[in-house]
Coordinates of C-alpha atoms in Angstrom, one line a residue:
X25 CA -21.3 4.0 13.5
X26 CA -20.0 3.0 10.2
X27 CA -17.8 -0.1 9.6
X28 CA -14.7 2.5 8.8
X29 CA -15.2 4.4 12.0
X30 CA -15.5 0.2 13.8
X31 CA -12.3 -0.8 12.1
X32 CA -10.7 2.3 12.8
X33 CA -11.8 2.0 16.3
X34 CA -10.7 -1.8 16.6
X35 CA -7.3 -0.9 15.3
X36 CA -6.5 2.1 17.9
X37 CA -7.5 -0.4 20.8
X38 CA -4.6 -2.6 19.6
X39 CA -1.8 1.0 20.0
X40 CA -2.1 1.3 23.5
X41 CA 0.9 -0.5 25.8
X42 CA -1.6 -3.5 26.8
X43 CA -3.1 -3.8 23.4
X44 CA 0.3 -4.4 21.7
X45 CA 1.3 -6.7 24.5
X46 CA -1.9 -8.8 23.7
X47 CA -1.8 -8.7 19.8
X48 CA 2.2 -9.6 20.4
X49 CA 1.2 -12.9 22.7
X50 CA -1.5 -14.0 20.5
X51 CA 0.9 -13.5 17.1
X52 CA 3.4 -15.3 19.3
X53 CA 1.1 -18.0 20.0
X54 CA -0.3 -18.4 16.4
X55 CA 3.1 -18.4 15.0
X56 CA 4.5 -21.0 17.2
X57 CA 5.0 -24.3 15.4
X58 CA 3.2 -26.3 17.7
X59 CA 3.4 -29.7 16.2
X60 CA 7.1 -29.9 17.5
X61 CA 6.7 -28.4 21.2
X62 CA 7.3 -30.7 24.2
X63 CA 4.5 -32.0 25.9
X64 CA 4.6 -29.6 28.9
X65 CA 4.7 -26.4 26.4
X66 CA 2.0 -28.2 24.4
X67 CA 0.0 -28.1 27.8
X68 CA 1.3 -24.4 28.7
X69 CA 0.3 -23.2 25.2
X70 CA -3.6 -25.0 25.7
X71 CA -3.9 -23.0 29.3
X72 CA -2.3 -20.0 27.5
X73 CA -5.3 -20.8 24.7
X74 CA -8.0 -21.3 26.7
X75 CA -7.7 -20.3 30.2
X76 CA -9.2 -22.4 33.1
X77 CA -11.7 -20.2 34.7
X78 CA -15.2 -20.5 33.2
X79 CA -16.3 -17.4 34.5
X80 CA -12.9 -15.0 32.5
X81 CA -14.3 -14.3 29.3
X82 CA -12.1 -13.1 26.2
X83 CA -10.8 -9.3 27.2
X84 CA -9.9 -10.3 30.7
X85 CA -8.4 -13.4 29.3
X86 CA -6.1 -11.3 27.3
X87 CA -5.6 -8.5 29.9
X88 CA -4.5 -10.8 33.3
X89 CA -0.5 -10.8 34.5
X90 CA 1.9 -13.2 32.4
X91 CA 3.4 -15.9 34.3
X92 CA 6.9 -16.9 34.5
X93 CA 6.3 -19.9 32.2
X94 CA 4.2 -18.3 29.4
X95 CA 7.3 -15.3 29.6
X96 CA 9.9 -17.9 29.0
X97 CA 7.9 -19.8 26.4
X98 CA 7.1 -16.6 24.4
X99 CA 10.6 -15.1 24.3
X100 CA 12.6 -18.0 22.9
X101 CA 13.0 -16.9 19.4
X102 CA 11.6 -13.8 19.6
X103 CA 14.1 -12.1 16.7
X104 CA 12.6 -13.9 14.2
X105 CA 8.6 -14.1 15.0
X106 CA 9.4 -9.8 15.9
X107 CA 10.2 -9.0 12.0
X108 CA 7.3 -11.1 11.0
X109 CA 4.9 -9.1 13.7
X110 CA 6.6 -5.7 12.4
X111 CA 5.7 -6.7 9.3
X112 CA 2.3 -7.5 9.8
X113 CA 1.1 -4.9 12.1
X114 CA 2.8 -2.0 9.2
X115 CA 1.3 -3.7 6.8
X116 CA -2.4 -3.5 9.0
X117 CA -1.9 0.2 9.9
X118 CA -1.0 1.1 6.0
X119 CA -4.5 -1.1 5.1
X120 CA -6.4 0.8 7.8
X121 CA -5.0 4.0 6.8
X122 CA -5.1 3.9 2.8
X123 CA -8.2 5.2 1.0
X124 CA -9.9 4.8 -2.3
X125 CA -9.4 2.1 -5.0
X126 CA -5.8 0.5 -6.1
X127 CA -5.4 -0.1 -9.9
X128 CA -3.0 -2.5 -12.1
X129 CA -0.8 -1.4 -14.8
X130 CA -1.5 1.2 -17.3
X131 CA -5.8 1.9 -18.6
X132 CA -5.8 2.1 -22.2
X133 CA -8.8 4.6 -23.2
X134 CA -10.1 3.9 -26.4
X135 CA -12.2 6.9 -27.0
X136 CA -13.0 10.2 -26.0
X137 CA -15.8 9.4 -23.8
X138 CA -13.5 7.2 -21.8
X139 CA -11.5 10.1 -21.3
X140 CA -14.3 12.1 -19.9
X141 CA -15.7 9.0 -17.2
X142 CA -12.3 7.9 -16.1
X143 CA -11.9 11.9 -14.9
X144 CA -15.5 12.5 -14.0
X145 CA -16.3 9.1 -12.4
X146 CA -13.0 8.4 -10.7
X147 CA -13.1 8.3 -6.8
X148 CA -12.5 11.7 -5.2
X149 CA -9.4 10.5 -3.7
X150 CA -7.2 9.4 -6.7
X151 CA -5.1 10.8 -8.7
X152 CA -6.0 10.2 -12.5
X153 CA -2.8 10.5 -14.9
X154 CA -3.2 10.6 -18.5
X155 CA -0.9 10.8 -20.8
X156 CA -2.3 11.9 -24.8
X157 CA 0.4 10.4 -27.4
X158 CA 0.4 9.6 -31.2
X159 CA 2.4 6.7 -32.6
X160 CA 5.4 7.9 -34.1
X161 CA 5.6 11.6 -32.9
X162 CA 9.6 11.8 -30.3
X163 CA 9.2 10.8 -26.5
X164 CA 5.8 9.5 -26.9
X165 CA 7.0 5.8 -26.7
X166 CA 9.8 6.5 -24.2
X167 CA 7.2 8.0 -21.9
X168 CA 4.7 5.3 -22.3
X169 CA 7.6 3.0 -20.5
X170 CA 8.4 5.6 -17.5
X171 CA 4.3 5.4 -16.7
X172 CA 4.0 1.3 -17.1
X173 CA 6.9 1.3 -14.5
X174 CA 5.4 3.9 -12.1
X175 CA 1.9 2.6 -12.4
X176 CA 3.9 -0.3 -10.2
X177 CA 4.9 2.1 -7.7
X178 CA 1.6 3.9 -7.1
X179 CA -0.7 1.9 -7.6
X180 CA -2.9 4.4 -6.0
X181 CA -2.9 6.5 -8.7
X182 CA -4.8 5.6 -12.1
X183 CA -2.0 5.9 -14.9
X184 CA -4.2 6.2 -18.6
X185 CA -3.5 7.0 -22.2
X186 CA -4.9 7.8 -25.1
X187 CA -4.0 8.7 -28.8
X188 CA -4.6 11.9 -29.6
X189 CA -6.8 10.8 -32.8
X190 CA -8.9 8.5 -30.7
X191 CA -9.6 11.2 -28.0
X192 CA -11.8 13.2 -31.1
X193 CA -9.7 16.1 -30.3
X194 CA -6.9 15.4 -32.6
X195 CA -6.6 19.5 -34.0
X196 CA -6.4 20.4 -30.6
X197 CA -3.4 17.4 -29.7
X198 CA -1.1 18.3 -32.9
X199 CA 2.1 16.6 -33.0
X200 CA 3.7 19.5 -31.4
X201 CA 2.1 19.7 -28.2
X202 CA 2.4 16.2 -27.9
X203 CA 3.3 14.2 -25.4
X204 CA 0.8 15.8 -22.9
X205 CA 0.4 14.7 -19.7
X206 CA -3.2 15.9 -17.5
X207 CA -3.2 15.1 -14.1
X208 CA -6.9 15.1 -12.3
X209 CA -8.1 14.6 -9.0
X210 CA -12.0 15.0 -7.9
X211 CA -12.9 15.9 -11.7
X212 CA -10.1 19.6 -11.1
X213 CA -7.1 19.6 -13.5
X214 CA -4.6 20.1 -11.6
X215 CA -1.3 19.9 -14.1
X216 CA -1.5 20.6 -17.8
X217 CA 1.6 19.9 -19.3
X218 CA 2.0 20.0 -22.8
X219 CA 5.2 18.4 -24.9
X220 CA 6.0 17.2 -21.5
X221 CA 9.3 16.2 -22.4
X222 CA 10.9 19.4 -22.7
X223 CA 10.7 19.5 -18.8
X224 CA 13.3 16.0 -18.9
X225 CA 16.0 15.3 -20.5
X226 CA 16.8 14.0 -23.8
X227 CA 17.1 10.5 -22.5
X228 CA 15.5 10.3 -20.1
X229 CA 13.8 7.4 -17.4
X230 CA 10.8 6.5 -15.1
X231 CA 13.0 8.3 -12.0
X232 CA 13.3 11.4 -14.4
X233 CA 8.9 11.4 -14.6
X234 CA 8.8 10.7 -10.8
X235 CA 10.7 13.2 -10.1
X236 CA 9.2 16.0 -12.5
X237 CA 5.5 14.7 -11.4
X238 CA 6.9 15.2 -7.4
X239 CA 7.9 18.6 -7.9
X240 CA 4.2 19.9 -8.6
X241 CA 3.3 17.6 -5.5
X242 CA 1.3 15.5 -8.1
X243 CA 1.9 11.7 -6.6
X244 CA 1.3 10.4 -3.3
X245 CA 4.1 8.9 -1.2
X246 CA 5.1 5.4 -1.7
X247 CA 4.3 2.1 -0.7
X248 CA 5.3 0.9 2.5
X249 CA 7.9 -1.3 1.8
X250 CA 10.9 -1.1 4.6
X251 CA 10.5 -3.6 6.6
X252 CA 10.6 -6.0 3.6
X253 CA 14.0 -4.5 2.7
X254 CA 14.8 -4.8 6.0
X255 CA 14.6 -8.6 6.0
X256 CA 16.5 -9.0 2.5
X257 CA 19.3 -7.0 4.1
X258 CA 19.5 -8.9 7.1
X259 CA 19.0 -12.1 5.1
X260 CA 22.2 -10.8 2.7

């Protein structure tokens, strides 16, 4: 079995209704500032730790009945410690669940044969957007901003550009055609858009991109990112 198929495995084991109880004890437990407990929770929290019979090894450790005083111990402040183990476990099952590499900013290609291995090489899964430009020619600039800001926002998907004259295909990039964007994924061309900018308006944002690239189903959702927004809101 591979390690993708064990981690996948491991983290189905923790979605069943005694699985979450035990991941939620033992985030409980980790999270608990234990430095400032009472004696007798100190004590409760060892047993809870390390349970007394020799023979119980780890899974039936985690799987036996609650008692009274572990429940009470474990619920006192449970609002607070249940945000942070929301935000953990979404953040786990987005981890577990997203493929392929994640990149940083915008890839400046500095030749036409980096054009060709960024689309031939890539991994099958991403989504390789380049955008072809030429100092000086309208939008070119403008559109150069709307991709550093959504290279933030997907950072699954490989933003690139090029000039035209460095790509060696300059006669076929002419000022009028230009900006172009290409979108690739698994070496297929799958949006040709030349002067791109007709398609927005004349001023126009990253939103306005977004949007265009979303209605050819070009981008991939979004980060998860509620339950962070979540806890500004509440902290507002």
């Amino acid at each position: 079995m591979s390690d993708r198929l064990l981690e996948m495995e491991e983290f189905a084991t923790k979605t069943g209704p005694k699985g979450v109880i035990n991941d939620w004890r033992r985030f409980k437990l980790e999270s608990m500032d234990q430095e400032n407990l009472p004696p007798a929770k100190k004590e409760l929290l060892r047993q809870m730790s390390t349970p007394g019979k020799p023979k119980e090894d780890g899974k039936s450790a985690l799987n036996r009945k609650m008692s009274v005083q572990e429940y009470e111990l474990l619920k006192e402040e449970d609002e607070g410690c249940l945000k942070k183990y929301r935000k953990r476990c979404m953040q786990e099952m987005h981890d577990k669940l997203s493929f392929g590499p994640r990149f940083e900013g915008v890839h400046e290609l500095d030749s036409g044969e980096a054009f060709l291995e960024v689309i031939e090489k890539e991994h099958y899964s991403t989504v390789v957007v380049v955008h072809i430009y030429k100092v000086g020619v309208k939008g070119c600039e403008e559109l150069n901003n709307c991709l550093d800001c959504l290279a933030l926002e997907y950072p699954s998907v490989k933003f690139c550009r090029i000039d035209a004259v460095s790509s060696g295909a300059a006669e076929r990039f002419s000022d009028e055609v230009l900006p172009t964007l290409l979108v690739y994924k698994a070496g297929d061309l799958l949006g040709n858009f030349l002067a791109c900018t007709q398609h927005l308006t004349g001023e126009f944002f990253a939103t306005d991109v977004e949007a265009f690239l979303n209605s050819y189903g070009l981008l991939p959702e979004k980060e998860l990112a509620g339950v962070e927004d979540e806890e500004e809101n509440d902290v507002e």
